[in-house]
Short mmCIF file of C-alpha atoms in Angstrom, two decimals:
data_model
loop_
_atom_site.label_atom_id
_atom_site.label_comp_id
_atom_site.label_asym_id
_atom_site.label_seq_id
_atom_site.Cartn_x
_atom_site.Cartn_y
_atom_site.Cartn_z
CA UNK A 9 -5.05 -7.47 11.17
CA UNK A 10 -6.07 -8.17 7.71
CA UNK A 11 -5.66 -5.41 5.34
CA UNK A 12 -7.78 -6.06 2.09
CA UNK A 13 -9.86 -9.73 2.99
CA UNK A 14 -12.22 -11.35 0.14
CA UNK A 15 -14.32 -13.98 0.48
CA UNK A 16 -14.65 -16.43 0.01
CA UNK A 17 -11.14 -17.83 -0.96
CA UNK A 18 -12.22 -20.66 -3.08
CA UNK A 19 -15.49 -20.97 -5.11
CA UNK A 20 -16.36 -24.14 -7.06
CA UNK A 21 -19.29 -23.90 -8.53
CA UNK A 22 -21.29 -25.17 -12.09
CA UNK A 23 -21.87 -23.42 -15.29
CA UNK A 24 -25.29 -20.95 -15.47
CA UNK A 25 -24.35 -20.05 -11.72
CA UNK A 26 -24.88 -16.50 -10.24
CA UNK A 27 -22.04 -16.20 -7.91
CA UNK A 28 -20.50 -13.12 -5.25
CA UNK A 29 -17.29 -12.23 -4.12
CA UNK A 30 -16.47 -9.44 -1.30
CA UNK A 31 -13.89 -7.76 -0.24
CA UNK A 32 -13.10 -5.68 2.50
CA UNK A 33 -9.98 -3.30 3.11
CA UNK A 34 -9.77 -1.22 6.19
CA UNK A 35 -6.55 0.72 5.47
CA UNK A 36 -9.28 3.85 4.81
CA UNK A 37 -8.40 3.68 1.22
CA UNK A 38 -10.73 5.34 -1.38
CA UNK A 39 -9.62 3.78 -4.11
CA UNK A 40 -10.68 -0.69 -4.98
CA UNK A 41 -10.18 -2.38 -7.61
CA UNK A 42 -10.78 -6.09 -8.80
CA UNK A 43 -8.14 -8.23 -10.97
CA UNK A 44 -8.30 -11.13 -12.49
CA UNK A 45 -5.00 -13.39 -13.17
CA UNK A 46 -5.80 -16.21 -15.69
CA UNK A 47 -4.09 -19.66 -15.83
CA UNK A 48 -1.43 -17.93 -18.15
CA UNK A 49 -1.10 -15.89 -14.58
CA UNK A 50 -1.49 -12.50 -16.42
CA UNK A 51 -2.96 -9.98 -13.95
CA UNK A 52 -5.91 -7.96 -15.47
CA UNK A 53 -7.23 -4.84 -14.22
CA UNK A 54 -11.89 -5.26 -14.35
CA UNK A 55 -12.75 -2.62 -12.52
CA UNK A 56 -11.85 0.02 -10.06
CA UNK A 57 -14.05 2.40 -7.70
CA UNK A 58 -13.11 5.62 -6.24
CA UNK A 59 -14.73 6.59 -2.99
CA UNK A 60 -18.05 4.43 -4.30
CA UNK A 61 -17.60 6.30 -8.52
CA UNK A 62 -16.55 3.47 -10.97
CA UNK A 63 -13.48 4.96 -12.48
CA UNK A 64 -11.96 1.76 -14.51
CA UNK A 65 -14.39 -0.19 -16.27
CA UNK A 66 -12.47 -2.26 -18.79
CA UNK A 67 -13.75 -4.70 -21.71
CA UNK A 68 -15.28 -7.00 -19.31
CA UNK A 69 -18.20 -9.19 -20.00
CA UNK A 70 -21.58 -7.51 -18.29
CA UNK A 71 -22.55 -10.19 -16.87
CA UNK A 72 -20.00 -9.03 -14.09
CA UNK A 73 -21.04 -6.12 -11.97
CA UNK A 74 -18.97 -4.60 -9.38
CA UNK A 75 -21.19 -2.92 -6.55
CA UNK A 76 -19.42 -0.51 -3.94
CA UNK A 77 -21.78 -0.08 -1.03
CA UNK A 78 -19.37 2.04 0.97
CA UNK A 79 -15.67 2.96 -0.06
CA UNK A 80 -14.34 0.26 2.42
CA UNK A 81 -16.28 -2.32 0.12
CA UNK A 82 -15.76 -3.44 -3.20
CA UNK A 83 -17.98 -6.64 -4.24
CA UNK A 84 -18.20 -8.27 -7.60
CA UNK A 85 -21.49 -10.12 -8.93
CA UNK A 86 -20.90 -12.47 -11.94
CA UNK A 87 -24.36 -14.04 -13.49
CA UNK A 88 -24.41 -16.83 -15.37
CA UNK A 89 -21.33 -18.09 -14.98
CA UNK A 90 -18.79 -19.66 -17.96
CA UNK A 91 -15.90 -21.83 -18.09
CA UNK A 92 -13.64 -19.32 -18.92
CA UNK A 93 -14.61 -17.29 -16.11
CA UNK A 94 -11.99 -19.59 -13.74
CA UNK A 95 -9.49 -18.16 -12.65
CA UNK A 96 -8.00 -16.16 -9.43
CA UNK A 97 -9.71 -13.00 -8.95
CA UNK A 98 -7.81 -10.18 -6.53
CA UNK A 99 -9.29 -7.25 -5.05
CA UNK A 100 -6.60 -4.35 -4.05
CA UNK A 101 -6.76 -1.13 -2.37
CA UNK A 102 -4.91 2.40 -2.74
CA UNK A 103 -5.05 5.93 -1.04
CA UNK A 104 -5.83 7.09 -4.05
CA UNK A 105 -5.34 6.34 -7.90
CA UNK A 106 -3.22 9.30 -8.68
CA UNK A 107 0.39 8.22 -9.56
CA UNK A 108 2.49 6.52 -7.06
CA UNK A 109 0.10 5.10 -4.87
CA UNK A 110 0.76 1.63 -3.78
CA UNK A 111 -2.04 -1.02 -4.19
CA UNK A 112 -2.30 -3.68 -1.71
CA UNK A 113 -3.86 -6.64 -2.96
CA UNK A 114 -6.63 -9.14 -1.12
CA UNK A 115 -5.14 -13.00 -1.11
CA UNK A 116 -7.45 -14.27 -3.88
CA UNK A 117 -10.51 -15.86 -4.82
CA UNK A 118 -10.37 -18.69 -6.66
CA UNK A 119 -13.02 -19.85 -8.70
CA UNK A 120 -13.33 -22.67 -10.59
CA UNK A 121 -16.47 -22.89 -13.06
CA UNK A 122 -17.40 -26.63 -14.31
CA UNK B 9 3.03 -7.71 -28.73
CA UNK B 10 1.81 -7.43 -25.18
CA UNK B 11 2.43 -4.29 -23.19
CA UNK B 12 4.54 -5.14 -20.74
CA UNK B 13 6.91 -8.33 -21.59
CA UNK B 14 8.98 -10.50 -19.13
CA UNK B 15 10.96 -13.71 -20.10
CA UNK B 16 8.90 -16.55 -18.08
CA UNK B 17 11.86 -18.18 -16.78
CA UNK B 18 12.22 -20.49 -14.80
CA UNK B 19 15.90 -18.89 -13.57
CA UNK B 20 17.09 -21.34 -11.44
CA UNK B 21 19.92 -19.95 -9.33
CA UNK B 22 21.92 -21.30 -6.57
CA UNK B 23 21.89 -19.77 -3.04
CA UNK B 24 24.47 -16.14 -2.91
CA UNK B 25 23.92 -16.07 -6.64
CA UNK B 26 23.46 -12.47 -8.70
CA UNK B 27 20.48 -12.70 -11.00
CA UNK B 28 18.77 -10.34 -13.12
CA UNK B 29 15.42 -9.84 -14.98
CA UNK B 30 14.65 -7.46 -17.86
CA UNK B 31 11.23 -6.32 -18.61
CA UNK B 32 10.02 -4.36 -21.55
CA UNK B 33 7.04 -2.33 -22.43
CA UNK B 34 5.19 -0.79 -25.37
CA UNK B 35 3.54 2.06 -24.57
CA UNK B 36 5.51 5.63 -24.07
CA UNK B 37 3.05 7.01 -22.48
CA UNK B 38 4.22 4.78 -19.44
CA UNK B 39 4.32 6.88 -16.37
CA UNK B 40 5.69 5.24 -13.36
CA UNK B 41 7.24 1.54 -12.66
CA UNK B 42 7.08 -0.88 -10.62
CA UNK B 43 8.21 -4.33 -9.75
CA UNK B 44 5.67 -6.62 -7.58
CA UNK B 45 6.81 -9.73 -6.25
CA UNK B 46 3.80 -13.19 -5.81
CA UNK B 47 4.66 -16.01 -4.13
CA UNK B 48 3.03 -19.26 -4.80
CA UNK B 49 -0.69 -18.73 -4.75
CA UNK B 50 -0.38 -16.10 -2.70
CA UNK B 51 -1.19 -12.23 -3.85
CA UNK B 52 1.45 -9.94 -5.71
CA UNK B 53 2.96 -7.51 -3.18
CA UNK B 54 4.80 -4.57 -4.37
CA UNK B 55 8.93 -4.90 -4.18
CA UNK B 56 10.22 -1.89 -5.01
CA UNK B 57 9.17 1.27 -7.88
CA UNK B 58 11.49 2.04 -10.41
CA UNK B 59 12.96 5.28 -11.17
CA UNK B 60 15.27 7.07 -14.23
CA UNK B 61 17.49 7.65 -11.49
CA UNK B 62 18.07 3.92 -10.85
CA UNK B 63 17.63 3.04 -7.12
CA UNK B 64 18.06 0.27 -4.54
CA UNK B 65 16.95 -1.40 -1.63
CA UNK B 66 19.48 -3.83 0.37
CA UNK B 67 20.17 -6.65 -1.86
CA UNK B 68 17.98 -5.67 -5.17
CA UNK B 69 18.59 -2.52 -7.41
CA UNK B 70 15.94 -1.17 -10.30
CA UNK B 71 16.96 0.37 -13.15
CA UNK B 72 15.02 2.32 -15.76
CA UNK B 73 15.75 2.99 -19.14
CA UNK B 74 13.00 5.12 -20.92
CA UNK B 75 14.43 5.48 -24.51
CA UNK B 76 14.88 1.92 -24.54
CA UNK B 77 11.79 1.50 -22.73
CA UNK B 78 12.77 -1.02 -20.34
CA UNK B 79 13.08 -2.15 -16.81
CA UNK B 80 15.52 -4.21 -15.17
CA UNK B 81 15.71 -5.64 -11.51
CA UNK B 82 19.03 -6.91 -9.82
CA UNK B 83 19.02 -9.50 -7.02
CA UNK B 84 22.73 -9.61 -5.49
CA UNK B 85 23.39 -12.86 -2.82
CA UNK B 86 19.91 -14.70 -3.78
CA UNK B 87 18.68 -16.42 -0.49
CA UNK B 88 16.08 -19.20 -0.87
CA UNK B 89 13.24 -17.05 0.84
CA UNK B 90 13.58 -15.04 -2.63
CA UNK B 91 12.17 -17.76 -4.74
CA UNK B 92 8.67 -16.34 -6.36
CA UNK B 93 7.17 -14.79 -9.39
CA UNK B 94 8.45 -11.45 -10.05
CA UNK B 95 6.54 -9.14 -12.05
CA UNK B 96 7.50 -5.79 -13.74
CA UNK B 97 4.31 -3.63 -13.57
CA UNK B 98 3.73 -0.21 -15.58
CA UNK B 99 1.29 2.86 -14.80
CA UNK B 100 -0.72 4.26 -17.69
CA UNK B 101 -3.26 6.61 -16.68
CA UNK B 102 -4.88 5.54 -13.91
CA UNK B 103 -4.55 1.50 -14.35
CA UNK B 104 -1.47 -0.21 -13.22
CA UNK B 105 -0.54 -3.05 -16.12
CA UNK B 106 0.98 -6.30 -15.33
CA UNK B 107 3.47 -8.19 -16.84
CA UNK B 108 3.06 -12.29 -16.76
CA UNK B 109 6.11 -12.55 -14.15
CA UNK B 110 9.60 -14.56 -14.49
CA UNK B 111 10.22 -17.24 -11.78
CA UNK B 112 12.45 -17.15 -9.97
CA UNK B 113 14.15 -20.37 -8.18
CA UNK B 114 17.02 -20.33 -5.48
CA UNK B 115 18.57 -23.59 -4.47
CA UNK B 116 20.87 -24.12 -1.35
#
């Protein structure tokens, strides 16, 4: 039983691409969120949902766009896609976001943009 | 200064070996703690949280020391299945913030 799946798990694609990632948890979480971890391997919160209401929306480019069709789903759209965009990107889940709350994390995406 | 700082390592350690990692953060308005442990490209998972108190679980204690503002994790009797990144992880607000990770290698 998978907890929190994404796919796909590896993504090669060329610059100027418009490219999705999913992810599914079915732990009955209400809270997602979406990391990415560079080639420096620093872990970066993007975004995070709460029962389908963005909550974290940090200093990311717009050309990605999160889109949570149901709080079980948390999918992230990037247009137009850059070198520097490569990297691993994580989806997690928690109960909630309140303090204390244990995220469990998808096993990666990894895209690589040439 | 990043917020949350961890020596990279590598700490290469043989097998039954006691090792320890400090971490440090920046921001005081820190509110819980947290170490996660990633194996090779595989996703972090959470270890153990941290508390004032100090606590442990079987072979690995946390410690906590908020005037210092930083976090330490213990690893007594290192096996080889404990070889991975560990990273010390900090809660501000409602966003969990990572540190880069030290490696950590056992040998038999």
């Amino acid at each position: 039983d998978t907890a929190v799946s994404q796919t796909p798990k590896y993504l090669v694609t060329q610059m100027g691409n418009d490219k999705s990632i999913k992810c599914e948890q079915n732990l009955g979480h209400d809270t997602m969120y979406w990391y990415k971890q560079d080639s420096k391997k620093f872990l970066k919160i993007m975004f995070s949902y709460n029962n389908k209401e963005l909550i974290i929306n940090e200093t990311v480019p717009n050309r990605f766009s999160p889109k949570s069709p149901d709080k079980a789903h948390l999918n992230l759209h990037i247009n137009s896609l850059e070198l520097g965009d490569s990297a691993v990107y994580f989806c997690a889940s928690s109960q909630d976001y309140t303090e204390g709350e244990t995220q469990y994390f998808g096993p990666g995406t990894r895209l690589l943009v040439l | 200064r990043k917020e949350v700082e961890q020596d990279p390592g590598p700490f290469n350690v043989p097998e039954g070996a006691t090792v320890a990692f400090n971490c440090t953060y920046s921001n005081s308005a820190s509110q819980s703690f947290f170490w996660y442990r990633q194996d090779c490209r595989k996703e972090p998972k959470l270890l153990m949280s941290v508390y004032s108190s100090g606590n442990e679980d079987g072979r690995f204690t946390a410690q906590l020391n908020r005037a210092s503002q930083y976090i330490s994790l213990l690893i007594r009797d290192s096996k080889l299945s404990d070889s991975a990144t560990y990273l010390c992880v900090v809660r501000r607000g409602n966003k969990l913030v990572f540190g880069a990770g030290t490696i950590l290698r056992v040998k038999s």
